[in-house]
PDB file of N, CA and C in Angstrom:
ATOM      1  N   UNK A  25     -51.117  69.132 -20.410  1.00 76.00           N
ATOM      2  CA  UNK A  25     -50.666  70.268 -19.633  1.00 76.00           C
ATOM      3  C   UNK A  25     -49.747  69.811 -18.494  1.00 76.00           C
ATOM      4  N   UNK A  26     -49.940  68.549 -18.189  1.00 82.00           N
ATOM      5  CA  UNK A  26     -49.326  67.952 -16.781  1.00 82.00           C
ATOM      6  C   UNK A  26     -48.078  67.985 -17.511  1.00 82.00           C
ATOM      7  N   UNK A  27     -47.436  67.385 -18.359  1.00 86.00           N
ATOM      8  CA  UNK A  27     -46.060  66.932 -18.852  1.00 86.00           C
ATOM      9  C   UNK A  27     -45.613  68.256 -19.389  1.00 86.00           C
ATOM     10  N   UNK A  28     -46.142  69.171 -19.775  1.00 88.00           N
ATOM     11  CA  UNK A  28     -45.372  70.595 -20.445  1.00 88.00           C
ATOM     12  C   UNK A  28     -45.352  71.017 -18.928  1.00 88.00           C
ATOM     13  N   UNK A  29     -46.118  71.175 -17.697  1.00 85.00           N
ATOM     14  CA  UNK A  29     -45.534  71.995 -16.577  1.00 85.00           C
ATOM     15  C   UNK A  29     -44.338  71.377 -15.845  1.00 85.00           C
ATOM     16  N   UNK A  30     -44.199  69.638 -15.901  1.00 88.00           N
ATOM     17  CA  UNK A  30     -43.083  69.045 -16.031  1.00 88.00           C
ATOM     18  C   UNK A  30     -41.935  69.166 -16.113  1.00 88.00           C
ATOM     19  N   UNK A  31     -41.637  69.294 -18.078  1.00 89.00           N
ATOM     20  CA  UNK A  31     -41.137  69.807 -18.433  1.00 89.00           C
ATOM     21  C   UNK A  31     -40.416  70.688 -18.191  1.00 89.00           C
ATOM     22  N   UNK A  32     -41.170  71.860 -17.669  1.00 87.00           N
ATOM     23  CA  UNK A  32     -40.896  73.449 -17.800  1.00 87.00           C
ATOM     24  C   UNK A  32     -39.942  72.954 -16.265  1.00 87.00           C
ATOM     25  N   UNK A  33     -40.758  72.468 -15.437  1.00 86.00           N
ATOM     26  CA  UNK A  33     -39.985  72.348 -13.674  1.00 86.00           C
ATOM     27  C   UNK A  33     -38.371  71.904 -13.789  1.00 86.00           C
ATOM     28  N   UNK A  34     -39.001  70.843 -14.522  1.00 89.00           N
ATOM     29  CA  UNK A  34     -37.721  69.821 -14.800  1.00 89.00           C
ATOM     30  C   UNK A  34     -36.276  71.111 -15.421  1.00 89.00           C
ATOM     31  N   UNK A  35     -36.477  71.522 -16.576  1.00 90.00           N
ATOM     32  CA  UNK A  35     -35.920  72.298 -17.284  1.00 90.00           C
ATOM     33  C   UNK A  35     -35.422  73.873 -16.768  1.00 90.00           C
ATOM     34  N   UNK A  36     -35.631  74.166 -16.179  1.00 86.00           N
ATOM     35  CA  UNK A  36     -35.744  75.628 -15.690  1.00 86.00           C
ATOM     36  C   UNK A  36     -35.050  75.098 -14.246  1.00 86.00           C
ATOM     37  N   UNK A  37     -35.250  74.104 -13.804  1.00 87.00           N
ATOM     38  CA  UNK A  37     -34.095  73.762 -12.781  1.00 87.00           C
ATOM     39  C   UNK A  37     -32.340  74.343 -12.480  1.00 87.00           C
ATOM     40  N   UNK A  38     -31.842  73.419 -13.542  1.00 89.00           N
ATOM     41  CA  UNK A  38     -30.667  73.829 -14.124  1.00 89.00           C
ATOM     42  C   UNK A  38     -30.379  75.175 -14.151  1.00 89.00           C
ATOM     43  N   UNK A  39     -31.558  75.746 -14.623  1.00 86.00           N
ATOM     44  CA  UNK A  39     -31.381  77.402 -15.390  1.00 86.00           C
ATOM     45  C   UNK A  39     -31.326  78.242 -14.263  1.00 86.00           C
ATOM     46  N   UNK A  40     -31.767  77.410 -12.967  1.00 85.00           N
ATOM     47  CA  UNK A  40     -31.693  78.791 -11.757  1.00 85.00           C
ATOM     48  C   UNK A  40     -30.828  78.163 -10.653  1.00 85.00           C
ATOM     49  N   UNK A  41     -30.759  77.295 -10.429  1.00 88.00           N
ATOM     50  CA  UNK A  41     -29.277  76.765  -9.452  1.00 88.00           C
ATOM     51  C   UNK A  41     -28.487  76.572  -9.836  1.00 88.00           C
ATOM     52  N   UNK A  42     -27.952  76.178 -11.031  1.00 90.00           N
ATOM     53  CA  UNK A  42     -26.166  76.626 -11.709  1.00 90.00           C
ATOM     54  C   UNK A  42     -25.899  78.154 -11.624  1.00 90.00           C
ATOM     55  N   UNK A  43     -26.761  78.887 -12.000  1.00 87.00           N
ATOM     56  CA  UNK A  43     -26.359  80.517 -11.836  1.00 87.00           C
ATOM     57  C   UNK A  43     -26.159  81.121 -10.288  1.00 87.00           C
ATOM     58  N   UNK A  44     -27.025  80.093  -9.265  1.00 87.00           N
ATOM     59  CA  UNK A  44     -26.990  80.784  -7.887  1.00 87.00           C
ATOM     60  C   UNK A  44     -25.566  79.953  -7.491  1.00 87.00           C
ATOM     61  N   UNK A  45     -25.225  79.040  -7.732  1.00 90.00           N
ATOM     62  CA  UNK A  45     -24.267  78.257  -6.691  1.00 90.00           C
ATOM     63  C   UNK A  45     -23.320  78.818  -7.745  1.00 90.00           C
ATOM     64  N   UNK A  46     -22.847  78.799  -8.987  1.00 90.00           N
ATOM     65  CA  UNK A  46     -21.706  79.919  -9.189  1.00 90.00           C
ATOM     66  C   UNK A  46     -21.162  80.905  -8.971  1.00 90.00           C
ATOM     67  N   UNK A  47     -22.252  81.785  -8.842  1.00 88.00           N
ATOM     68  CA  UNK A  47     -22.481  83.022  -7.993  1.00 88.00           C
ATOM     69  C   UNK A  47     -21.557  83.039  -6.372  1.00 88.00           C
ATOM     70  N   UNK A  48     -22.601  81.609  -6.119  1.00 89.00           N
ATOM     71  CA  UNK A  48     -22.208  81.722  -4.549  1.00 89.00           C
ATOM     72  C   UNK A  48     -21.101  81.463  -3.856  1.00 89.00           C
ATOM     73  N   UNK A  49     -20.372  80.572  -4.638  1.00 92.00           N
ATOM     74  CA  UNK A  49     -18.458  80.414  -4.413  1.00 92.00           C
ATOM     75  C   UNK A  49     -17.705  80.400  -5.029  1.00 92.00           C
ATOM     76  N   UNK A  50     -18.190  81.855  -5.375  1.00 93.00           N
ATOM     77  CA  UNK A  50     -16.702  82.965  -5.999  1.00 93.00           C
ATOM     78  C   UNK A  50     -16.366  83.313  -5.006  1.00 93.00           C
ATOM     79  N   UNK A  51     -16.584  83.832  -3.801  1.00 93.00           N
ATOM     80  CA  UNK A  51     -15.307  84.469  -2.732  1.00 93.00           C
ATOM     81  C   UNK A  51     -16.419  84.636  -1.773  1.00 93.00           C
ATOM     82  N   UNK A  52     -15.860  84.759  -0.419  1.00 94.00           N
ATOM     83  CA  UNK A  52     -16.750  84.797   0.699  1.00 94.00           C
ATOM     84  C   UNK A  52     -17.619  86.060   0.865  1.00 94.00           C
ATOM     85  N   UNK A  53     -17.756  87.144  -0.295  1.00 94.00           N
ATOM     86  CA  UNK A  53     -18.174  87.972  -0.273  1.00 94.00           C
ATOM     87  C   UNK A  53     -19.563  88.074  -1.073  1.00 94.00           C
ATOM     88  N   UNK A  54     -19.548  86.825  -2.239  1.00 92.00           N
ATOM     89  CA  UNK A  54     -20.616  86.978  -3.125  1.00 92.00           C
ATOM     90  C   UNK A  54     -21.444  86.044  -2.237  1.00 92.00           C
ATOM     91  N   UNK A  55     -20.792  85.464  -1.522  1.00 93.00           N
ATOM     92  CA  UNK A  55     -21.706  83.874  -0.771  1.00 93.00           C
ATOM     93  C   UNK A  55     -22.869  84.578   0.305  1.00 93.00           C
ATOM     94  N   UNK A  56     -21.744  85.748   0.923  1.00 94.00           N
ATOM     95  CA  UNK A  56     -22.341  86.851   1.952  1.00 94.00           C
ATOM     96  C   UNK A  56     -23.708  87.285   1.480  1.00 94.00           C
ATOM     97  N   UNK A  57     -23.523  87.968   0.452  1.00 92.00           N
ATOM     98  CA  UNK A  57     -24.748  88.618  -0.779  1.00 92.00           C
ATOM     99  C   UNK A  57     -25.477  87.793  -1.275  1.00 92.00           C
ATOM    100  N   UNK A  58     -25.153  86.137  -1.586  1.00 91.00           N
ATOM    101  CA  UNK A  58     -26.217  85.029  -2.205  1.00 91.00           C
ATOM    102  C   UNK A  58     -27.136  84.655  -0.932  1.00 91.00           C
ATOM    103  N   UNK A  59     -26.420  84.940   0.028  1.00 92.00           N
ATOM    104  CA  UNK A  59     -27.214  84.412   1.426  1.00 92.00           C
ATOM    105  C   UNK A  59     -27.985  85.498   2.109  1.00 92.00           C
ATOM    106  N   UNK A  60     -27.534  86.846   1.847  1.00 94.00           N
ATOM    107  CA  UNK A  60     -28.275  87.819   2.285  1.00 94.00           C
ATOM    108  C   UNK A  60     -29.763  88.116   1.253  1.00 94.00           C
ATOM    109  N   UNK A  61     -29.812  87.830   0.398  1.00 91.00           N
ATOM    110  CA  UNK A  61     -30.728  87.375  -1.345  1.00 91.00           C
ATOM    111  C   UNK A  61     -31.506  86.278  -0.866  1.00 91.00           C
ATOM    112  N   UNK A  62     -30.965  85.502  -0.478  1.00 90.00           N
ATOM    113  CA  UNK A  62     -31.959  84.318  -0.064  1.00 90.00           C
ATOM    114  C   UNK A  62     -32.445  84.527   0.518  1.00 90.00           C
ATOM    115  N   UNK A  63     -32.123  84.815   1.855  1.00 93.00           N
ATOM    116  CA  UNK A  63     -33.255  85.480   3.028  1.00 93.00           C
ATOM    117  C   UNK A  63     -34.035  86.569   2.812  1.00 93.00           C
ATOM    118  N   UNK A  64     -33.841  87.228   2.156  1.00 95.00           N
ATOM    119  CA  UNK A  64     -35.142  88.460   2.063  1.00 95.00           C
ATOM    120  C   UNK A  64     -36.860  87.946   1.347  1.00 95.00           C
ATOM    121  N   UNK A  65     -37.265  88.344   1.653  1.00 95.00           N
ATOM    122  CA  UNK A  65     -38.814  88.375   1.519  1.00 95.00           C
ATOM    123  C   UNK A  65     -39.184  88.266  -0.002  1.00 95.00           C
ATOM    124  N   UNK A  66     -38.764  88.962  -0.880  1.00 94.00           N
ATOM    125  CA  UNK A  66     -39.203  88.508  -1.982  1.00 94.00           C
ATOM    126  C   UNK A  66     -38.586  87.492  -2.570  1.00 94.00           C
ATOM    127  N   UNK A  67     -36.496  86.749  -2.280  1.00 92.00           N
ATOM    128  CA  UNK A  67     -37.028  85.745  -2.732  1.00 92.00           C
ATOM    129  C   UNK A  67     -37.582  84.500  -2.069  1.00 92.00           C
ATOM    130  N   UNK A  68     -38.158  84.637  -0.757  1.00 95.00           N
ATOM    131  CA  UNK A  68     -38.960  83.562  -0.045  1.00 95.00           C
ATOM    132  C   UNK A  68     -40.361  83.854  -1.093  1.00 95.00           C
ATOM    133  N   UNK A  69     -40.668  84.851  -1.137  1.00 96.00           N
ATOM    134  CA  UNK A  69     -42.098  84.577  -2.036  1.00 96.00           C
ATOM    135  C   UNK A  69     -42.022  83.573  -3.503  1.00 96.00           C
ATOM    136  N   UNK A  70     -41.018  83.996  -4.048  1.00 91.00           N
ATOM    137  CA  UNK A  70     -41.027  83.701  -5.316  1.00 91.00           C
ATOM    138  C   UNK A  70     -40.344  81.881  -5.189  1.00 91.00           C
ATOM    139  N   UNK A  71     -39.886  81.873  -3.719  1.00 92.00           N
ATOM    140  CA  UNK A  71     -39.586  80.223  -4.157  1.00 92.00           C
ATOM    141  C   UNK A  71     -41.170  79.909  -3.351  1.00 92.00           C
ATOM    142  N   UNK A  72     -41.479  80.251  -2.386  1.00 95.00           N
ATOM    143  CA  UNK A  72     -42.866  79.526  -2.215  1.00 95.00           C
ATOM    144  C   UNK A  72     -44.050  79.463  -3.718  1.00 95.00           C
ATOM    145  N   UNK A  73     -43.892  80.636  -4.815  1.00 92.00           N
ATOM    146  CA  UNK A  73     -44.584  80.009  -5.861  1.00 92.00           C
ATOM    147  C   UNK A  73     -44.121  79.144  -6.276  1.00 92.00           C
ATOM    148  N   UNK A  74     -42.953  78.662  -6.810  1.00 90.00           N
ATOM    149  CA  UNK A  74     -42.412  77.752  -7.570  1.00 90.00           C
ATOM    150  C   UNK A  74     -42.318  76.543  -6.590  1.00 90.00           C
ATOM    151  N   UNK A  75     -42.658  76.729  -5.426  1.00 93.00           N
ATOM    152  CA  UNK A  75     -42.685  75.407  -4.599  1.00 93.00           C
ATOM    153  C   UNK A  75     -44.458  74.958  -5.170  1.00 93.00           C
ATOM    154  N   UNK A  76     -45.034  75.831  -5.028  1.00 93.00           N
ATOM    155  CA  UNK A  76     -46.480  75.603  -5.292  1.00 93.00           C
ATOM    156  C   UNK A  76     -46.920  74.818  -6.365  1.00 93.00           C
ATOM    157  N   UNK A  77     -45.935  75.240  -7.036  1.00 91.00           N
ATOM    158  CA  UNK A  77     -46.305  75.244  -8.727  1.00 91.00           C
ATOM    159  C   UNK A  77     -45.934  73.582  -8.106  1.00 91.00           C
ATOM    160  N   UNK A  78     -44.740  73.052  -7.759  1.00 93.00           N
ATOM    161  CA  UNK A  78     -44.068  71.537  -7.538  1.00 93.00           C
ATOM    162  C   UNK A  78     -45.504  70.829  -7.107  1.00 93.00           C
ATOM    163  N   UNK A  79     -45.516  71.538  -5.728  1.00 95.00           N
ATOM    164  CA  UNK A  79     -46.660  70.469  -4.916  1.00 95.00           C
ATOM    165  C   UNK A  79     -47.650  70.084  -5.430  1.00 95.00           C
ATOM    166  N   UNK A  80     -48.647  70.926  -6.589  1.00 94.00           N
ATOM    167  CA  UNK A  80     -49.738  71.041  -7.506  1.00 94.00           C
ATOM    168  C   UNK A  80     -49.339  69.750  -8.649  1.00 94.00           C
ATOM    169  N   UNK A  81     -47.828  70.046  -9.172  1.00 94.00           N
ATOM    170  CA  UNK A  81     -47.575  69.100 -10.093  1.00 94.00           C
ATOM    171  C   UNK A  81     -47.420  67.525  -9.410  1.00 94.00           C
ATOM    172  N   UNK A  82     -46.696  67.504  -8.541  1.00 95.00           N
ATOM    173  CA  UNK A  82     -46.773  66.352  -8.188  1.00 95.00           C
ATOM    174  C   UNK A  82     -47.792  65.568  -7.176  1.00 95.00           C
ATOM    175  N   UNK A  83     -48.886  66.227  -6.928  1.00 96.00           N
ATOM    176  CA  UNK A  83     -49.983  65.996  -6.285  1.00 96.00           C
ATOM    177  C   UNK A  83     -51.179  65.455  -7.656  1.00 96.00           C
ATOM    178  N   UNK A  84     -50.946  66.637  -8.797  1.00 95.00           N
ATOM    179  CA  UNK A  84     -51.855  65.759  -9.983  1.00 95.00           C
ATOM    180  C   UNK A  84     -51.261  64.918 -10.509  1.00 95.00           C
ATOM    181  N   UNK A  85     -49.845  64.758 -10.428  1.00 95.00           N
ATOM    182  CA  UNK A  85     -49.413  63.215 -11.039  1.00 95.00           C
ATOM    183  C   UNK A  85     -49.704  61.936 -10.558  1.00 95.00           C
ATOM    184  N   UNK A  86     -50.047  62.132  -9.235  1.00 96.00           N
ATOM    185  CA  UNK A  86     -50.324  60.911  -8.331  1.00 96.00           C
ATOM    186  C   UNK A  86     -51.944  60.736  -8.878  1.00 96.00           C
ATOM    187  N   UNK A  87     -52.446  61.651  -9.102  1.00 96.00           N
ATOM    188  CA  UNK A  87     -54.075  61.594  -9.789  1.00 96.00           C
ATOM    189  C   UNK A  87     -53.870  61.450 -10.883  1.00 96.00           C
ATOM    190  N   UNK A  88     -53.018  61.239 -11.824  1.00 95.00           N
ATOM    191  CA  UNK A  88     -53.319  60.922 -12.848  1.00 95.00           C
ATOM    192  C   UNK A  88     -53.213  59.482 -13.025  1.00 95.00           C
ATOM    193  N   UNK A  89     -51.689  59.273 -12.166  1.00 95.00           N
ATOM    194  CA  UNK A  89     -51.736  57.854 -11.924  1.00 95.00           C
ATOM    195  C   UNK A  89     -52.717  56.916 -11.489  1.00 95.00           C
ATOM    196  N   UNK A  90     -53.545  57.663 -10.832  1.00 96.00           N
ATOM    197  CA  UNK A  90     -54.608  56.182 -10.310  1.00 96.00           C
ATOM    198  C   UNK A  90     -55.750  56.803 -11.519  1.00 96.00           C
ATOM    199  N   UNK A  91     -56.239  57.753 -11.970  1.00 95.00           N
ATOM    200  CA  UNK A  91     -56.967  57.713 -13.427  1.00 95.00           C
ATOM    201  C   UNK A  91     -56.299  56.337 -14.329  1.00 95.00           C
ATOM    202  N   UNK A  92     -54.987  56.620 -14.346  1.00 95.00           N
ATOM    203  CA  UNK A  92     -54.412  55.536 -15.247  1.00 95.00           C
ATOM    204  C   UNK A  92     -54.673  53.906 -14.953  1.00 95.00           C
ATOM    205  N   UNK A  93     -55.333  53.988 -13.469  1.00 96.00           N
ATOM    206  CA  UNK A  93     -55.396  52.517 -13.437  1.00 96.00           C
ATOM    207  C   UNK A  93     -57.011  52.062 -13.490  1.00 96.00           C
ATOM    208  N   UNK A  94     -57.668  53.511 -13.987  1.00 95.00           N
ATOM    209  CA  UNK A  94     -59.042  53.298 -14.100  1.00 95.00           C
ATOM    210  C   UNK A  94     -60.335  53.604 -13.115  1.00 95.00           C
ATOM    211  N   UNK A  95     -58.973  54.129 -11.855  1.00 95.00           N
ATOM    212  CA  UNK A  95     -59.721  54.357 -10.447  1.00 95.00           C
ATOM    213  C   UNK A  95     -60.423  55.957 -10.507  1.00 95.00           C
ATOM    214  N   UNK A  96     -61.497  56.412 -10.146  1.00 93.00           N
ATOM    215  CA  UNK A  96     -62.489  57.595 -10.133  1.00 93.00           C
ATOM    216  C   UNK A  96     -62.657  58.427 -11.389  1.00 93.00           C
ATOM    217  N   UNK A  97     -62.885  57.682 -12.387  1.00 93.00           N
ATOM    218  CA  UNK A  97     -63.287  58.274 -13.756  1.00 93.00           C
ATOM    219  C   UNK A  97     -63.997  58.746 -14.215  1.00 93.00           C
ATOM    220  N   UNK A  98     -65.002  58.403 -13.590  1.00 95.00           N
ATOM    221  CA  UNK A  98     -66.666  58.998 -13.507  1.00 95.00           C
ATOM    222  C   UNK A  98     -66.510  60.794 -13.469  1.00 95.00           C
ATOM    223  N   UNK A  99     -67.587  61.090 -13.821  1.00 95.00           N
ATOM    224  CA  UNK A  99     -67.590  62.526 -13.368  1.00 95.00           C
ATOM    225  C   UNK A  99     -67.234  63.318 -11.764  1.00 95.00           C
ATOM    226  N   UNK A 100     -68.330  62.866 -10.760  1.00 96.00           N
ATOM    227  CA  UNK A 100     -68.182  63.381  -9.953  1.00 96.00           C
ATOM    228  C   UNK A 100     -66.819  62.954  -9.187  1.00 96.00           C
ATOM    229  N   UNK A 101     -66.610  61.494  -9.061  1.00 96.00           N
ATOM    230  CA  UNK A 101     -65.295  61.241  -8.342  1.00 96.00           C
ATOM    231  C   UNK A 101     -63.817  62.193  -8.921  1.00 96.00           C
ATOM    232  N   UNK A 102     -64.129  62.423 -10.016  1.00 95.00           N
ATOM    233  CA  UNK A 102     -63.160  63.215 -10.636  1.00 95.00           C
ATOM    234  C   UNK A 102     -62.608  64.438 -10.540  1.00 95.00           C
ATOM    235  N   UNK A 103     -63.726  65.065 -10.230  1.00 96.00           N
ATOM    236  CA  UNK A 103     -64.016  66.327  -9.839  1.00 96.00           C
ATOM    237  C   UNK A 103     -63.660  66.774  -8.385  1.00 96.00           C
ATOM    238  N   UNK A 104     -64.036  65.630  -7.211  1.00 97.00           N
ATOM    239  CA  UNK A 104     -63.698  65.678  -6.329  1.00 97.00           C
ATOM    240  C   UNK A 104     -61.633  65.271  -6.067  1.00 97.00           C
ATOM    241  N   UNK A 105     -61.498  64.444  -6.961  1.00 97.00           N
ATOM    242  CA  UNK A 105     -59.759  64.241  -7.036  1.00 97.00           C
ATOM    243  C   UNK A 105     -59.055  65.697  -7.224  1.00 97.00           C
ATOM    244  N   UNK A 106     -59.815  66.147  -8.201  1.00 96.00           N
ATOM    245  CA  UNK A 106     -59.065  67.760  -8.945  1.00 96.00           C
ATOM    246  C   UNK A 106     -59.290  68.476  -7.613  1.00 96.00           C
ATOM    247  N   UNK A 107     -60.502  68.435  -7.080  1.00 97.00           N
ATOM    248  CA  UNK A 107     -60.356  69.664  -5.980  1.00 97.00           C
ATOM    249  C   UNK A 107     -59.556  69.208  -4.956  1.00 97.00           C
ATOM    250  N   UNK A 108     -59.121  67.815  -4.710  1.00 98.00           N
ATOM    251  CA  UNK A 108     -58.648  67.474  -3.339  1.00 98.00           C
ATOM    252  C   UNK A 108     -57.005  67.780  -4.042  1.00 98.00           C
ATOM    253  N   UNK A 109     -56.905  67.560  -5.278  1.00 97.00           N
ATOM    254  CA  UNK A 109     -55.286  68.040  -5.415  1.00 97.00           C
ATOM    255  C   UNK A 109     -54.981  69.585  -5.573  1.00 97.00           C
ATOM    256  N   UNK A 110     -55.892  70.467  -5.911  1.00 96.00           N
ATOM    257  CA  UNK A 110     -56.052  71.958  -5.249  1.00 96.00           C
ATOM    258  C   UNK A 110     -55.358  71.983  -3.812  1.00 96.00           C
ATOM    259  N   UNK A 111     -56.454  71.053  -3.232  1.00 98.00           N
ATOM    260  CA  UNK A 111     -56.536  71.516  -1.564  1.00 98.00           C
ATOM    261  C   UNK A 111     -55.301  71.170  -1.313  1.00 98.00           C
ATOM    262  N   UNK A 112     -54.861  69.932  -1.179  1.00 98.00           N
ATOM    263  CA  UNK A 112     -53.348  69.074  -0.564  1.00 98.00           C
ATOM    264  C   UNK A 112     -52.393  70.183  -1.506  1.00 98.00           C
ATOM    265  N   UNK A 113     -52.050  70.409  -2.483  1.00 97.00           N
ATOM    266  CA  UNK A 113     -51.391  71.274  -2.656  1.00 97.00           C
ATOM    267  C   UNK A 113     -51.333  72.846  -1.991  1.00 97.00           C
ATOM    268  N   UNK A 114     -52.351  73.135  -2.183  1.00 97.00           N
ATOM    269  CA  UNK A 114     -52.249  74.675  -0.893  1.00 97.00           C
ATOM    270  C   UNK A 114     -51.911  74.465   0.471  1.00 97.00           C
ATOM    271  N   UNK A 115     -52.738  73.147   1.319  1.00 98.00           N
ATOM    272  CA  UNK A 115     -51.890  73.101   2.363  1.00 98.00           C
ATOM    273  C   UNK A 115     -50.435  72.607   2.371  1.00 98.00           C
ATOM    274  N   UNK A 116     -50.201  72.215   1.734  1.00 98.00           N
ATOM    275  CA  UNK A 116     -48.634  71.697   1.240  1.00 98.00           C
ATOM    276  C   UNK A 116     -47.994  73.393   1.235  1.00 98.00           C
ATOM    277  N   UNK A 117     -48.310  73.697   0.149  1.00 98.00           N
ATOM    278  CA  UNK A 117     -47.656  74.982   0.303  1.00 98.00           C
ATOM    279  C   UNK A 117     -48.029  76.082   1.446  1.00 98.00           C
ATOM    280  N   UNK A 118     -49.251  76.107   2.159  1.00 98.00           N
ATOM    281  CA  UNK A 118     -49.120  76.984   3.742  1.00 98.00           C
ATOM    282  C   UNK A 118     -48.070  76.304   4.567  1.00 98.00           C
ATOM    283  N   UNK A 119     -47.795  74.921   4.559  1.00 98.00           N
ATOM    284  CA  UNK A 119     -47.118  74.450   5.652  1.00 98.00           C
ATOM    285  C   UNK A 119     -45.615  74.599   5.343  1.00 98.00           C
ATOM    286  N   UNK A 120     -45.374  74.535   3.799  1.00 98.00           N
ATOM    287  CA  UNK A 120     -44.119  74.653   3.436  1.00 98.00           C
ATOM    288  C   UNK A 120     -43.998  76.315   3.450  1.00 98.00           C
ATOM    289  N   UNK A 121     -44.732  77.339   3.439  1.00 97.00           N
ATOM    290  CA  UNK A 121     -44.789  78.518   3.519  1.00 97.00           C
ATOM    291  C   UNK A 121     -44.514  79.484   5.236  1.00 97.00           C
ATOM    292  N   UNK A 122     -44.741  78.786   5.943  1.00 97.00           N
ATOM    293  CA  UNK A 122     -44.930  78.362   7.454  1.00 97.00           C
ATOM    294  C   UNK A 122     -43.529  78.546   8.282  1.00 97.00           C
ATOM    295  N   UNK A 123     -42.824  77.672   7.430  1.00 97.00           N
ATOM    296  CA  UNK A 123     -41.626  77.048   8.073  1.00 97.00           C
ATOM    297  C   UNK A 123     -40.555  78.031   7.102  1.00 97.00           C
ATOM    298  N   UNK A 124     -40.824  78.048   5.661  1.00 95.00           N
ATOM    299  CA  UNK A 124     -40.040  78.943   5.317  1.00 95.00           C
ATOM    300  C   UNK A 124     -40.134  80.637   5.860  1.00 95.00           C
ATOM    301  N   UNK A 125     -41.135  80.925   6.435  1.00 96.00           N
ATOM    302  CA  UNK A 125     -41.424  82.542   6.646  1.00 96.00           C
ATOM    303  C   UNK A 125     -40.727  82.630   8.513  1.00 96.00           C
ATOM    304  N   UNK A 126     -40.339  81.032   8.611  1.00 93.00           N
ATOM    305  CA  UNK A 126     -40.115  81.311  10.385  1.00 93.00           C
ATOM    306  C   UNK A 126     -40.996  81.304  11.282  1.00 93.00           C
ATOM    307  N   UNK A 127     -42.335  81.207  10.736  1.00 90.00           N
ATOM    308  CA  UNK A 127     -43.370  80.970  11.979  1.00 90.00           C
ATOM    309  C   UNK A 127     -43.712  79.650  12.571  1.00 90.00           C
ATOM    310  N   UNK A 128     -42.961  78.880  12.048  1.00 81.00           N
ATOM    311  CA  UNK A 128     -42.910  77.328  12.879  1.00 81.00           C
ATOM    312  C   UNK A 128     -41.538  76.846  12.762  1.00 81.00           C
TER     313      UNK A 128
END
């Protein structure tokens, strides 16, 4: 599941910033409208999910990596890795949520 959400990040990249930065310098008028789009509220929501979705992915890659070297394999240590990459990812995303909404 880690490498297909990857994947999907990796891939779907391309698919949404070539369409915005084309968009955005065609003439000082669409740039006006790409920038007035950016700032509004829904799409700050929708990049704080897809930021989420990042921080989650690359917070369990670093856990998978030390699984890979054999480190907390056991049950419970494991369990506790998954929830601590929950957690560091949500505060990752309140703090990155924070700064994008203007309250810090």
């Amino acid at each position: 599941m880690h490498r297909i959400s990857g994947a999907l990040l990796f891939l779907a990249l391309p698919l949404v910033i070539v369409p915005l930065f084309a968009q955005s310098v065609q003439s000082p008028e669409t740039f006006a409208a790409m920038k007035e789009w950016v700032a509004s509220p829904a799409c700050k929501i929708v990049l704080l999910v897809l930021m989420w979705g990042y921080f989650h992915h690359f917070c369990a890659g670093i856990r998978y990596l030390t699984l890979d070297l054999h480190v907390g394999n056991a049950r419970e240590p494991s369990q506790r890795s998954g929830a601590l990459v929950i957690g560091v990812a949500l505060a990752l995303t309140v703090i990155f949520g924070l700064k994008l909404f203007g309250a810090w």
